[in-house]
XYZ file of C-alpha atoms in Angstrom:
194
model
C 7.575 -5.947 -6.556
C 10.345 -8.480 -6.637
C 13.145 -9.421 -4.274
C 15.630 -10.730 -6.837
C 19.281 -9.758 -6.730
C 19.910 -6.212 -7.935
C 21.225 -5.775 -11.444
C 24.703 -4.403 -11.918
C 25.178 -0.696 -12.526
C 25.971 -1.366 -16.181
C 22.830 -3.496 -16.613
C 20.676 -0.788 -14.994
C 22.048 1.857 -17.365
C 21.396 -0.415 -20.344
C 17.836 -1.196 -19.196
C 17.062 2.509 -18.765
C 18.068 3.111 -22.381
C 16.535 0.081 -24.051
C 13.884 -1.550 -21.886
C 10.357 -1.609 -23.188
C 7.607 -0.669 -20.824
C 5.485 -3.314 -19.198
C 1.896 -3.679 -20.379
C -0.821 -1.791 -18.498
C -2.027 -3.425 -15.279
C -5.506 -2.912 -13.766
C -6.466 -0.483 -16.495
C -3.613 1.845 -15.578
C -0.843 3.229 -17.717
C 2.392 1.446 -18.596
C 4.695 0.909 -15.624
C 8.426 0.977 -14.892
C 10.565 -0.238 -12.003
C 12.776 1.825 -9.729
C 15.546 -0.281 -8.240
C 16.193 0.283 -4.547
C 19.384 -0.090 -2.525
C 18.733 -3.650 -1.290
C 17.711 -5.235 -4.581
C 13.985 -4.665 -4.197
C 12.137 -2.505 -6.680
C 9.208 -0.139 -6.588
C 6.680 0.068 -9.425
C 5.591 3.470 -10.755
C 3.717 4.762 -13.792
C 5.769 5.513 -16.900
C 4.909 9.236 -16.687
C 6.317 9.454 -13.134
C 9.374 7.286 -13.771
C 11.208 9.896 -15.843
C 10.664 12.557 -13.183
C 11.732 10.262 -10.318
C 14.815 8.788 -12.015
C 16.067 12.149 -13.280
C 17.815 12.977 -10.023
C 20.487 10.285 -9.856
C 22.191 11.834 -6.818
C 19.116 11.013 -4.705
C 19.082 7.230 -4.804
C 15.943 5.496 -3.627
C 16.205 3.126 -0.673
C 13.899 0.575 0.938
C 12.657 0.715 4.521
C 10.459 -1.755 6.345
C 7.595 0.003 8.101
C 4.980 -1.090 10.585
C 3.451 -4.468 9.919
C 6.368 -5.554 7.734
C 5.371 -3.410 4.730
C 8.285 -2.066 2.656
C 8.363 1.539 1.425
C 10.727 3.423 -0.902
C 12.313 6.684 0.244
C 15.233 8.984 -0.412
C 16.947 11.623 1.666
C 16.635 15.218 0.447
C 17.731 18.536 1.894
C 14.946 20.428 3.680
C 15.744 24.128 3.093
C 13.719 25.287 6.123
C 15.325 22.949 8.650
C 18.683 22.876 6.836
C 19.071 19.126 7.211
C 18.354 15.978 5.233
C 14.911 14.410 5.687
C 13.183 11.300 4.330
C 10.981 11.789 1.296
C 8.726 8.805 0.560
C 8.141 7.743 -3.035
C 4.347 7.450 -2.726
C 4.121 11.019 -1.376
C 6.237 12.344 -4.259
C 4.102 10.508 -6.831
C 0.842 11.884 -5.394
C 2.283 15.336 -4.542
C 0.454 14.987 -1.226
C -0.026 17.952 1.123
C 1.502 17.467 4.605
C -1.915 17.194 6.313
C -2.943 14.078 4.359
C -1.645 10.526 4.236
C -1.110 8.522 1.067
C -2.831 5.143 1.242
C -1.760 2.102 -0.805
C -5.090 0.540 -1.738
C -3.668 -2.985 -2.123
C -1.456 -2.675 0.967
C 1.782 -3.115 -1.029
C 4.070 -0.224 -0.101
C 6.268 -0.584 -3.192
C 3.327 -0.440 -5.625
C 3.389 3.315 -6.243
C 1.203 3.513 -9.341
C -1.353 6.310 -9.172
C -4.186 3.821 -9.665
C -3.105 2.173 -6.379
C -2.654 5.380 -4.349
C -5.124 7.802 -2.784
C -4.759 10.787 -0.470
C -6.711 10.235 2.722
C -7.103 11.292 6.332
C -5.735 9.375 9.316
C -9.236 8.121 10.135
C -9.944 6.714 6.681
C -6.470 5.186 6.449
C -7.177 3.158 9.607
C -9.946 1.243 7.821
C -7.524 -0.192 5.266
C -5.112 -2.337 7.280
C -4.452 -6.029 7.758
C -5.298 -7.547 11.123
C -2.932 -10.042 12.738
C -5.287 -12.867 13.658
C -5.480 -16.637 13.552
C -9.010 -16.569 12.082
C -9.226 -17.531 8.410
C -10.987 -14.263 7.486
C -10.998 -10.656 8.548
C -13.541 -9.527 11.156
C -14.471 -12.944 12.507
C -13.529 -14.998 15.562
C -14.349 -18.508 16.711
C -16.579 -18.762 19.780
C -16.311 -21.392 22.511
C -19.261 -23.232 20.977
C -17.328 -23.602 17.710
C -19.437 -21.138 15.727
C -18.050 -18.037 14.013
C -18.847 -14.547 15.293
C -18.620 -11.516 12.996
C -17.964 -8.085 14.462
C -16.631 -4.748 13.275
C -15.352 -1.539 14.851
C -17.307 1.629 14.085
C -15.972 4.860 15.597
C -14.122 2.966 18.363
C -17.201 0.869 19.240
C -17.320 -2.900 18.618
C -20.483 -3.745 16.691
C -21.767 -7.314 16.879
C -22.957 -8.515 13.472
C -23.968 -12.100 14.202
C -22.924 -15.701 14.860
C -22.745 -18.198 11.989
C -22.019 -21.877 11.457
C -19.511 -21.339 8.616
C -16.548 -18.939 8.596
C -17.289 -17.909 4.986
C -20.829 -16.921 5.926
C -19.555 -14.783 8.830
C -16.909 -13.226 6.582
C -19.485 -12.247 3.939
C -21.657 -10.590 6.597
C -18.597 -8.716 7.845
C -17.884 -7.591 4.256
C -21.414 -6.202 3.803
C -21.170 -4.245 7.052
C -17.648 -3.005 6.259
C -18.810 -1.685 2.880
C -21.756 0.056 4.555
C -19.613 1.708 7.250
C -16.278 2.387 5.503
C -17.331 2.635 1.858
C -14.434 2.564 -0.597
C -11.900 2.380 2.261
C -13.153 -1.013 3.460
C -10.751 -3.945 3.365
C -12.966 -6.953 2.691
C -12.490 -10.709 2.557
C -14.112 -11.255 -0.851
C -13.451 -8.136 -2.983
C -14.533 -9.876 -6.181
C -18.106 -10.116 -4.838
C -18.528 -6.331 -4.563
C-alpha cells in the first residue's frame, strides 16, 4: 500500500483500461490496486478486482482502526435494516460469514489478497496482533538485573519461559513457545527461522 497523492479521475479511468497487472507476490496471483478516497490504495487479487470495481457508485474509502491500522470500506444499503452500513473490503473478498473475523496475516489492513487473509475466530485473531512495548522483540521484557525475561500468555495465564542474557535468545525462546501454543496464528519475532 502506498500513500502517494491520488491520481486524477481521468488518469484512473486510463489506468483501468490500459494498466498491466503487477507480477505475482508471495506465490499469489497477479494483483491490482483499488484507490481509496484519501489517496491510499488497497491491494487485491486480479480475479477480485473486476468484481469489486464493477460497482462504481459504491466508492471505497479508508478508515483507521484500532492500533493505527487502515482498512478499506464502502457504505451499502442493508435491506433488512433499511439503512446504509459499512462493508469492509477484506470481508467482501473472503465472503466471510458474520460469525467469523477476517484476519490479515501480515497485519496490513489494506493488503486484501486472498493469500494474506484467513477467516478465524475471535480467540485465534487475538494471537496475531502487535504489542506496544519498548522491548526490542515481542514477548520479552528487561528485568531489574539487566537480563531479558521471556513470557507468553496462554488462555489468559502468563507463562514464564525463562531469563536470558541476550534479547535475541529470549525472543527465539518466545517464538518456539508461541509456535507450540498458537500454531499458524502465532506472531513471531523471527518468521524466517520457522
